[in-house]
C-alpha positions as a LaTeX table, in Angstrom:
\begin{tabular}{lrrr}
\hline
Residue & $x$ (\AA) & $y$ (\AA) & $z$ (\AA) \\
\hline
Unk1 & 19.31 & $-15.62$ & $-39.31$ \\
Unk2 & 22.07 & $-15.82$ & $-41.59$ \\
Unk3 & 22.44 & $-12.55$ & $-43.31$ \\
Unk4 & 20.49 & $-9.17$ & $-43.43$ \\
Unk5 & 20.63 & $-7.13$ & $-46.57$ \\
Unk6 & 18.88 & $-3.86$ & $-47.59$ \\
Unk7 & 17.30 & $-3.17$ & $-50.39$ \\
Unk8 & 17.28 & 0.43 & $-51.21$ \\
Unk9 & 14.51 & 2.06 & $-54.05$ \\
Unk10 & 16.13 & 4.51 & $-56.01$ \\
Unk11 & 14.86 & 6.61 & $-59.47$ \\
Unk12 & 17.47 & 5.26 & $-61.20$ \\
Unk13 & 20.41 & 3.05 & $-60.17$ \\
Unk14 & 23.37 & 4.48 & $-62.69$ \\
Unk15 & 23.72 & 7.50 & $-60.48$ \\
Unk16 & 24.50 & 5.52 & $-57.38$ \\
Unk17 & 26.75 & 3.08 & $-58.97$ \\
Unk18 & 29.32 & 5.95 & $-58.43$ \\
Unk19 & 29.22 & 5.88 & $-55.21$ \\
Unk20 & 29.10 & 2.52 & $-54.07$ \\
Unk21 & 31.36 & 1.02 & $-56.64$ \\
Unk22 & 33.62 & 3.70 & $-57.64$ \\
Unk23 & 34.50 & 5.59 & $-54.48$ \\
Unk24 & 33.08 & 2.79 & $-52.08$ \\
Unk25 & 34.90 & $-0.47$ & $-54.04$ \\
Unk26 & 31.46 & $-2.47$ & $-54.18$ \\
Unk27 & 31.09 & $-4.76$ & $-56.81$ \\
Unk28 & 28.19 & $-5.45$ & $-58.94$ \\
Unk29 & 27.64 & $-9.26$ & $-58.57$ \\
Unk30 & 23.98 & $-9.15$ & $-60.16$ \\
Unk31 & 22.40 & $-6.59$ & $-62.73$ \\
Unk32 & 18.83 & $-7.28$ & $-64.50$ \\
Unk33 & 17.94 & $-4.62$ & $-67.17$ \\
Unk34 & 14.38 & $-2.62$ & $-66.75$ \\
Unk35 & 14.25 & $-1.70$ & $-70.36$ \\
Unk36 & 17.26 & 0.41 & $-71.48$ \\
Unk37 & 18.18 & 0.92 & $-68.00$ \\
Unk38 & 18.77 & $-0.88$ & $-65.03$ \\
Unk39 & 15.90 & $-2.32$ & $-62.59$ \\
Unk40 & 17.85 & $-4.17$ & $-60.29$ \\
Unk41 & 21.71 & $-4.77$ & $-58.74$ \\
Unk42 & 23.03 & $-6.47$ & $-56.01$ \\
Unk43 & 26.18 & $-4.83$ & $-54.53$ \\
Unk44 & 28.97 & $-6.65$ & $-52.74$ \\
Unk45 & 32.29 & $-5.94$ & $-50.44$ \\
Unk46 & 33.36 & $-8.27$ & $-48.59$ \\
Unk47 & 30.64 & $-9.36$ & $-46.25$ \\
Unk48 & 29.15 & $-6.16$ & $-47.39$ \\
Unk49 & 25.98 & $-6.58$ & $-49.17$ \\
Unk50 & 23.61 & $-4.00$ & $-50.64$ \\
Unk51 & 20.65 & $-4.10$ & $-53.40$ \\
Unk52 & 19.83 & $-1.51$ & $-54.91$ \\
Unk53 & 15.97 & $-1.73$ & $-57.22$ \\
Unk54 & 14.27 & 1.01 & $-59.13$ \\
Unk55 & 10.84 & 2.59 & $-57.68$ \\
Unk56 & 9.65 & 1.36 & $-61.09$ \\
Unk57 & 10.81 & $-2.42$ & $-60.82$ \\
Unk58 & 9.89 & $-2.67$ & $-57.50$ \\
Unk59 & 6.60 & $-1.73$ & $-58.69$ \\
Unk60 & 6.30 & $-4.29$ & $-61.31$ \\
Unk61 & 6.88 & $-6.87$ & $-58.83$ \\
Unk62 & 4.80 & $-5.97$ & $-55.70$ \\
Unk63 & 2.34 & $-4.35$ & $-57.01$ \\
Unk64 & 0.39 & $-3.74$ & $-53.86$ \\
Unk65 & 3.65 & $-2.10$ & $-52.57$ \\
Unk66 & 4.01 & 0.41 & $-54.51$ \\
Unk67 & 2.85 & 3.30 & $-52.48$ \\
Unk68 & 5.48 & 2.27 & $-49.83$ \\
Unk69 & 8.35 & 2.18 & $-51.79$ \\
Unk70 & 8.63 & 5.52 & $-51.81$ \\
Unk71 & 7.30 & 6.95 & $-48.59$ \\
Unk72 & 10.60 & 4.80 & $-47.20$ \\
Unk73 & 13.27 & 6.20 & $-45.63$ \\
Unk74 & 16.47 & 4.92 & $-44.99$ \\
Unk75 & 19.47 & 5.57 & $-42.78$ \\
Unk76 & 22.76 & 2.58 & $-43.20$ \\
Unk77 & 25.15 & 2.48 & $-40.47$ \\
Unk78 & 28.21 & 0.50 & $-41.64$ \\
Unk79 & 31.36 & $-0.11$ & $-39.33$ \\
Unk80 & 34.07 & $-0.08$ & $-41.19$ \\
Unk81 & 37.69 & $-1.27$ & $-39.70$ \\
Unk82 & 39.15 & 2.35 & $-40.72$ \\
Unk83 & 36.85 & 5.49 & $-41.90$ \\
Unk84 & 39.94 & 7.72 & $-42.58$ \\
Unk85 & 39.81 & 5.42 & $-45.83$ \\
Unk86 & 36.46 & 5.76 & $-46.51$ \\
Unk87 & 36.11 & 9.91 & $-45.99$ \\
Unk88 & 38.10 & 11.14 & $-48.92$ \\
Unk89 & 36.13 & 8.93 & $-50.93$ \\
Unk90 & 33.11 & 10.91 & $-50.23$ \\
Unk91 & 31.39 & 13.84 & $-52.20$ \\
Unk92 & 32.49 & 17.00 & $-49.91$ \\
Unk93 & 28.83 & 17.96 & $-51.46$ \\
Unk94 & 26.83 & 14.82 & $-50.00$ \\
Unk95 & 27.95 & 14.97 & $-46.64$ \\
Unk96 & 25.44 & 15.47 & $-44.07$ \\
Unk97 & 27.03 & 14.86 & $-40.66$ \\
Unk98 & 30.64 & 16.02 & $-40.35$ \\
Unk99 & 33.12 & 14.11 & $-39.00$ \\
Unk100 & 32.29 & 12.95 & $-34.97$ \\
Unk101 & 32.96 & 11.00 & $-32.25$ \\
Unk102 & 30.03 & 9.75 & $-30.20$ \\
Unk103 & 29.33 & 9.24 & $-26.65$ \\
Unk104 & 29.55 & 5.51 & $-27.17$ \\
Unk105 & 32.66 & 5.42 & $-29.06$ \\
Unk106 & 32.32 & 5.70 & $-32.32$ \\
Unk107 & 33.71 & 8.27 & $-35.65$ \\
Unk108 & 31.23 & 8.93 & $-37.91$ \\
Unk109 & 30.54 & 10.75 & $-40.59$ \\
Unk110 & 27.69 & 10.68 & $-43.12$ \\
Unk111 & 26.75 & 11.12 & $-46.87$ \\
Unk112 & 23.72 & 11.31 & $-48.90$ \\
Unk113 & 24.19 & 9.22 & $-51.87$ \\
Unk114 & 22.57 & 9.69 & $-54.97$ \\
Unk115 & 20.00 & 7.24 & $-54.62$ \\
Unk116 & 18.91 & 9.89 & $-51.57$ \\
Unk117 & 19.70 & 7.50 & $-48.75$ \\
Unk118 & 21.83 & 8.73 & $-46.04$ \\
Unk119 & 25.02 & 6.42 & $-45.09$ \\
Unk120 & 26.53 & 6.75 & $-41.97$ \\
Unk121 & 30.00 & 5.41 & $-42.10$ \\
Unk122 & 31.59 & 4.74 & $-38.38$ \\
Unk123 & 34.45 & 2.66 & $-36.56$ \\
Unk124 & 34.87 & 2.04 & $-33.34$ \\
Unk125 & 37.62 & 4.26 & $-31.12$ \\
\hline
\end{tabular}
């Protein structure tokens, strides 16, 4: 294996660009319009890589999926290298595990980003 990315199914996609480009610094490296809105993104930082598709586009292009795309639920954990960056830049509102430090080592803390996905954001003590 050389890479794993998720794909996350979201209602619609310009909610969450908020959060993981404007607070988290992610760029959008790929976009491909559903109509007047967007079906599709992929998301990068670094060697950080996250797609994010519409319940609707996903849909269209596995049909015989669609009942599973949105009985899914999702949970990210992301090490980052230092989360006292990362915390301010999350929505006081959205978070859904306070600040911690874990029995095996780690601070965390989690958010619920629009999309409704929970992202748990940790680095290592």
């Amino acid at each position: 294996m050389t890479k794993l990315t998720p794909v996350l199914y979201v209602e619609a996609i310009e909610p969450c660009l908020g959060f993981w480009v404007d607070r988290l610094g992610f760029e959008k490296t790929v976009e491909v319009p559903e109509g007047s809105r967007l079906g599709f993104v992929i998301l990068v930082k670094d060697k950080a890589e996250v797609m994010l598709q519409t319940y609707e586009s996903g849909e269209k292009d596995i049909p015989a999926l669609a009942q599973d795309f949105r009985k899914s639920a999702n949970y990210l954990f992301v090490e980052v290298s230092n989360l006292d960056e990362i915390a301010p830049k999350l929505d006081k509102a959205s978070i859904v595990m306070p600040m911690r430090t874990t029995f095996y080592g780690m601070r965390e803390i989690a958010a619920r980003e629009p999309g409704g996905h929970v992202v748990c954001f940790a680095q290592k003590q």
